[in-house]
XYZ file of C-alpha atoms in Angstrom:
383
model
C 9.971 73.407 -53.478
C 6.463 74.092 -52.605
C 3.603 71.748 -51.492
C -0.275 72.832 -52.117
C -3.799 71.446 -51.352
C -6.339 72.615 -53.182
C -10.182 72.990 -52.001
C -11.381 73.889 -55.140
C -14.756 71.877 -56.477
C -11.871 68.913 -57.117
C -11.627 66.605 -55.017
C -8.306 65.140 -55.693
C -5.123 65.621 -53.485
C -2.101 66.379 -55.607
C 1.737 66.720 -54.279
C 4.030 68.668 -57.475
C 7.160 70.050 -57.462
C 7.254 72.589 -60.234
C 8.887 71.508 -63.262
C 10.017 73.663 -66.747
C 7.970 73.951 -69.523
C 8.578 71.127 -72.785
C 10.814 73.348 -74.566
C 13.348 73.431 -71.445
C 16.736 71.261 -72.044
C 17.152 71.580 -68.280
C 17.728 67.834 -66.547
C 16.449 68.846 -63.417
C 13.596 65.849 -61.987
C 10.291 66.928 -61.470
C 7.626 64.517 -59.433
C 4.008 65.010 -60.580
C 0.595 63.086 -60.039
C -1.960 63.299 -63.025
C -4.916 65.307 -62.301
C -7.111 61.952 -62.353
C -5.536 60.229 -59.853
C -7.658 61.266 -56.990
C -6.814 58.852 -54.025
C -2.990 59.819 -54.031
C -0.827 58.641 -51.343
C 1.192 61.951 -51.284
C 1.179 63.663 -47.822
C -1.123 66.714 -47.887
C -0.274 70.034 -45.794
C -3.211 72.846 -44.769
C -4.188 74.928 -46.829
C -2.850 78.441 -46.213
C -5.023 81.158 -45.011
C -4.692 83.879 -47.498
C -5.139 80.918 -50.725
C -8.520 80.125 -48.711
C -9.680 83.733 -48.852
C -9.199 84.526 -52.303
C -12.227 83.984 -54.739
C -13.181 81.063 -55.783
C -12.725 82.087 -59.580
C -9.080 82.810 -59.042
C -8.942 79.683 -57.201
C -9.997 77.824 -59.906
C -7.397 79.106 -62.366
C -4.602 78.915 -60.366
C -5.423 75.056 -60.032
C -6.036 74.481 -63.320
C -2.675 76.776 -63.877
C -0.765 74.357 -61.765
C -2.298 70.611 -62.948
C -1.545 71.499 -66.517
C 1.921 72.424 -65.620
C 2.575 69.000 -64.410
C 3.907 66.092 -66.026
C 4.062 62.535 -65.437
C 7.421 60.712 -65.256
C 9.302 58.343 -63.370
C 11.338 59.102 -60.417
C 14.946 59.648 -60.889
C 14.924 59.633 -64.931
C 15.533 62.260 -67.058
C 12.580 64.335 -69.492
C 14.280 63.414 -72.178
C 16.563 60.386 -71.922
C 19.750 59.977 -74.362
C 18.900 57.368 -77.032
C 21.687 54.171 -76.195
C 24.363 54.490 -78.566
C 27.155 51.410 -79.141
C 30.658 53.028 -78.484
C 32.252 53.278 -82.216
C 35.191 50.299 -81.308
C 38.731 51.820 -82.078
C 41.075 50.312 -84.514
C 44.116 50.005 -83.968
C 46.429 48.605 -87.146
C 49.113 46.158 -87.265
C 52.373 47.387 -86.673
C 54.156 45.595 -88.994
C 51.612 46.465 -91.831
C 51.975 50.498 -90.590
C 55.532 50.049 -90.421
C 55.630 49.057 -93.929
C 53.215 51.347 -95.300
C 55.102 54.252 -93.841
C 58.440 53.037 -95.597
C 56.862 52.387 -99.045
C 55.238 55.851 -98.350
C 58.374 57.699 -97.819
C 60.662 55.930 -100.124
C 57.892 56.988 -102.891
C 58.225 60.518 -101.899
C 61.253 61.003 -100.273
C 63.671 58.936 -102.583
C 64.513 60.629 -106.531
C 67.265 60.639 -108.542
C 68.889 63.844 -106.719
C 68.775 62.480 -103.472
C 71.753 61.778 -101.535
C 71.007 59.831 -98.565
C 73.401 56.717 -98.090
C 70.135 54.578 -97.837
C 68.935 55.977 -101.112
C 68.094 53.480 -104.015
C 68.954 55.995 -106.452
C 72.039 57.134 -105.038
C 73.097 53.421 -105.357
C 72.429 52.755 -108.739
C 74.606 55.985 -109.296
C 77.494 54.694 -107.554
C 76.826 51.404 -108.963
C 76.835 53.418 -112.307
C 80.502 54.893 -111.653
C 82.164 51.923 -110.443
C 81.095 49.898 -113.909
C 82.691 53.165 -115.473
C 85.950 52.530 -113.452
C 85.815 48.575 -113.657
C 85.172 49.167 -117.824
C 88.334 51.587 -118.551
C 90.247 48.305 -116.994
C 88.574 45.452 -118.185
C 89.172 47.791 -121.973
C 93.072 47.105 -121.158
C 93.140 43.682 -119.739
C 95.507 41.479 -122.151
C 95.371 43.465 -125.255
C 96.953 41.654 -127.220
C 95.614 38.146 -126.457
C 93.817 36.895 -129.018
C 91.564 34.998 -127.178
C 90.027 38.164 -125.594
C 89.080 39.437 -129.151
C 87.296 36.816 -130.291
C 83.561 37.682 -131.526
C 81.058 35.892 -130.684
C 77.035 36.166 -130.684
C 76.961 37.140 -126.812
C 79.073 40.260 -127.657
C 78.178 43.539 -127.107
C 79.560 45.011 -130.449
C 81.969 47.844 -130.792
C 82.255 50.031 -128.286
C 82.539 53.597 -129.272
C 83.855 56.506 -127.660
C 82.497 60.428 -127.504
C 84.275 60.919 -130.957
C 82.598 57.948 -132.220
C 86.148 56.506 -132.634
C 86.060 52.594 -132.533
C 87.321 51.530 -129.137
C 87.224 47.309 -128.438
C 84.895 44.666 -128.722
C 83.095 43.819 -125.414
C 83.106 40.225 -125.870
C 81.568 37.409 -123.339
C 85.140 37.353 -122.136
C 85.261 40.893 -120.918
C 81.895 40.536 -119.714
C 82.109 37.715 -117.359
C 85.255 39.468 -115.843
C 83.399 42.901 -115.888
C 80.990 40.262 -113.248
C 83.689 39.186 -111.056
C 85.399 42.650 -110.585
C 81.566 44.467 -110.074
C 80.586 41.155 -107.202
C 84.153 41.032 -105.852
C 84.151 45.078 -105.149
C 80.369 44.876 -103.687
C 81.744 42.222 -101.644
C 84.154 43.863 -99.975
C 82.916 47.339 -99.505
C 86.154 48.641 -97.323
C 88.416 48.033 -100.432
C 85.900 48.637 -103.694
C 87.889 47.974 -106.873
C 91.015 49.116 -106.812
C 92.843 49.162 -110.469
C 94.928 46.797 -111.304
C 92.974 43.798 -109.764
C 92.117 43.200 -113.593
C 95.571 42.198 -114.279
C 95.713 39.529 -111.616
C 91.899 38.445 -112.607
C 92.918 37.730 -116.200
C 95.181 35.106 -116.223
C 93.049 33.121 -113.267
C 90.114 33.583 -115.806
C 92.508 32.533 -119.386
C 93.159 29.379 -117.885
C 89.889 28.441 -116.933
C 87.890 29.793 -119.818
C 90.656 27.911 -121.908
C 90.302 24.955 -120.277
C 89.037 22.091 -123.170
C 87.582 19.954 -119.975
C 85.490 23.388 -118.682
C 81.523 23.355 -119.973
C 80.523 26.376 -120.225
C 82.023 30.171 -119.821
C 79.637 30.476 -116.622
C 81.558 27.254 -115.042
C 84.832 29.213 -115.818
C 83.604 32.748 -114.507
C 82.259 30.875 -111.276
C 85.754 28.893 -110.739
C 87.502 32.368 -111.685
C 85.848 34.604 -109.269
C 86.480 31.529 -106.095
C 90.432 31.484 -107.496
C 90.753 35.561 -107.276
C 88.326 35.842 -103.740
C 91.065 33.622 -102.444
C 94.262 34.986 -104.370
C 93.325 38.557 -103.415
C 92.686 37.576 -99.290
C 96.557 37.071 -99.611
C 97.822 40.054 -101.352
C 95.258 42.492 -100.314
C 97.056 44.244 -98.384
C 99.366 45.217 -101.730
C 96.339 46.966 -102.799
C 95.062 48.443 -99.360
C 96.022 52.518 -99.803
C 95.655 52.642 -96.226
C 98.478 50.169 -95.182
C 101.045 51.425 -97.535
C 103.053 52.907 -94.740
C 102.663 50.137 -92.575
C 104.189 46.957 -91.625
C 102.035 44.656 -93.895
C 101.064 47.931 -96.929
C 103.087 47.649 -100.217
C 105.590 49.800 -98.998
C 107.179 47.242 -96.106
C 107.209 44.896 -99.029
C 109.283 47.065 -101.326
C 111.658 47.278 -98.493
C 112.397 44.206 -97.587
C 112.791 43.320 -101.022
C 115.783 46.474 -101.396
C 117.494 45.151 -97.804
C 117.286 41.218 -99.898
C 119.303 43.053 -102.565
C 121.722 45.175 -100.315
C 122.918 41.712 -98.710
C 122.777 39.615 -101.973
C 124.048 42.206 -104.317
C 125.739 45.507 -102.854
C 127.989 47.189 -105.591
C 124.455 46.860 -107.566
C 122.595 48.219 -104.413
C 124.522 51.599 -104.272
C 124.345 52.102 -108.081
C 120.735 52.383 -108.177
C 120.987 54.793 -105.303
C 123.319 56.763 -106.994
C 121.070 56.753 -109.949
C 118.802 58.002 -107.551
C 116.424 55.477 -108.497
C 113.348 54.844 -106.038
C 112.515 51.413 -106.040
C 108.721 52.233 -106.127
C 108.938 53.405 -109.513
C 109.579 50.175 -111.306
C 109.248 47.648 -107.968
C 105.710 48.904 -106.961
C 103.921 47.194 -110.393
C 106.213 44.484 -110.057
C 105.018 43.400 -106.583
C 101.284 44.307 -106.632
C 100.588 42.867 -109.876
C 102.355 40.127 -109.473
C 104.243 40.532 -112.902
C 101.711 40.097 -114.799
C 102.695 42.910 -116.795
C 105.929 42.080 -117.445
C 105.992 38.858 -118.513
C 103.941 37.092 -121.139
C 101.314 35.100 -120.704
C 102.510 31.824 -120.706
C 105.999 32.995 -118.490
C 103.205 34.874 -115.899
C 101.280 30.903 -116.110
C 104.527 29.483 -115.431
C 105.469 32.191 -112.656
C 102.667 31.832 -110.857
C 102.609 28.175 -110.746
C 105.815 28.757 -108.818
C 104.196 31.231 -106.491
C 101.599 29.254 -105.347
C 103.506 26.506 -104.642
C 105.592 28.109 -102.069
C 106.015 27.397 -98.844
C 106.022 30.336 -97.273
C 103.389 32.401 -99.807
C 105.037 34.877 -102.182
C 108.315 35.178 -100.159
C 109.806 33.455 -103.521
C 108.651 36.622 -105.048
C 111.102 39.015 -103.614
C 114.157 36.237 -104.239
C 112.848 36.674 -107.809
C 112.650 40.280 -107.834
C 116.108 40.349 -106.901
C 117.282 37.855 -109.452
C 115.732 39.880 -112.168
C 117.731 42.978 -111.178
C 121.707 41.082 -111.292
C 120.320 39.076 -114.199
C 120.790 42.973 -116.120
C 122.941 44.273 -113.435
C 126.041 44.708 -116.080
C 123.569 46.919 -118.249
C 122.546 48.852 -115.833
C 125.577 49.640 -114.649
C 126.224 51.343 -118.496
C 122.678 53.148 -118.342
C 122.015 56.742 -116.578
C 118.845 57.971 -114.596
C 116.351 57.934 -117.660
C 117.737 54.884 -119.409
C 117.973 52.107 -116.105
C 114.588 53.610 -115.422
C 113.391 52.789 -118.641
C 114.989 49.223 -118.840
C 113.275 48.580 -115.574
C 110.113 50.074 -116.258
C 109.599 47.533 -119.348
C 111.840 44.811 -118.369
C 113.802 42.880 -121.853
C 111.469 40.643 -122.663
C 114.331 38.308 -124.432
C 115.735 37.156 -121.062
C 114.780 33.528 -120.287
C 112.179 33.032 -117.031
C 113.986 29.774 -116.913
C 117.016 31.329 -115.831
C 115.250 33.640 -113.959
C 114.008 31.194 -111.891
C 117.065 28.960 -111.552
C 118.733 31.945 -109.945
C 115.942 32.911 -107.696
C 115.900 29.171 -106.348
C 119.495 29.419 -105.832
C 119.567 32.536 -104.173
C 116.833 31.657 -101.360
C 119.090 28.665 -100.358
C 121.745 30.624 -100.413
C 120.793 33.685 -98.500
C 118.663 31.225 -96.052
C 121.165 28.505 -95.510
C 118.520 25.769 -95.751
C 117.170 24.935 -99.147
C 113.739 25.826 -100.336
C 111.502 23.544 -100.371
C 110.440 24.545 -103.505
C 113.985 24.529 -104.915
C 115.706 20.884 -103.482
C 115.809 19.116 -107.149
C 116.050 22.738 -109.243
C 119.155 24.251 -107.346
C 121.459 24.888 -110.270
C 124.046 28.256 -110.024
C 123.686 31.512 -111.808
């Protein structure tokens, strides 16, 4: 920084700090005094000897150049002050809205009919279709000989045909009700889902409610059937669960219990069936799983189930009734070989009187346990 005092014809005293020209972008601070301010308060320094020795014309030119280069400004302020701009506020999106939009965009772009992810809507849709397909196969076979399920109505979907165009059956409102009950039960029990044979458990229950003259509508029968079916399945659930087949709660243990009961009651018949190499699973699996619903006509099944449901020790009477069925046809089995005996056991003779089987079962309960069965106190009749 240089300080100079002019001694030319102009008597003003100025103290200047050289500044860049107007086209310069430097941010340095320049302090100048206008040429017209003759009474400046800035301090002056003696003129150097070399400066006084210059000719007057040269001195005037230098002074004029120095004056033009000076520009008035305020101390401490930039030459070109920036225009104040309000800061742009940062908008933070709502977390809930952002997550929702992200999920919708993800589903819209990621979910498609071929998506196999467990949370895919399309994958769940395909699973439901497969479940309905399995249910429909058994619904068509539910009590096929009963005219009640064959009655056409306005709500029926008409005849169902296979891939060859052959007539299968008429899907009535009763079939639709059974279909919905089984599907809903499978959805509410994902660990078990639907197992073949559940339709045979539901069929008699639905028939009782739907054929009741006091029932106001089919929807009432459907709701009551679902309630009773759910409660009944909660007690025989272990018989339908394949992972428990070999456990103490599974169907195989129940079959062994009946086999041991037969050995204790009729050891001769027990040895004969073992000699024929007839595995009890071949016929008793269906007896115990479906509660004999496929081995008797529907009126007899309803009568038999009344006895099962009235049993104080739930379904213990069913084991004795199975033994009663075997003892009742023991003479016929003694005359048969393997194939004939197995055919009789898998298709139990329809001419056998149900009441006679019940009386024998009540008698077996009393003689085996050495105490009267609660339901047999007034019905014990020796076989």
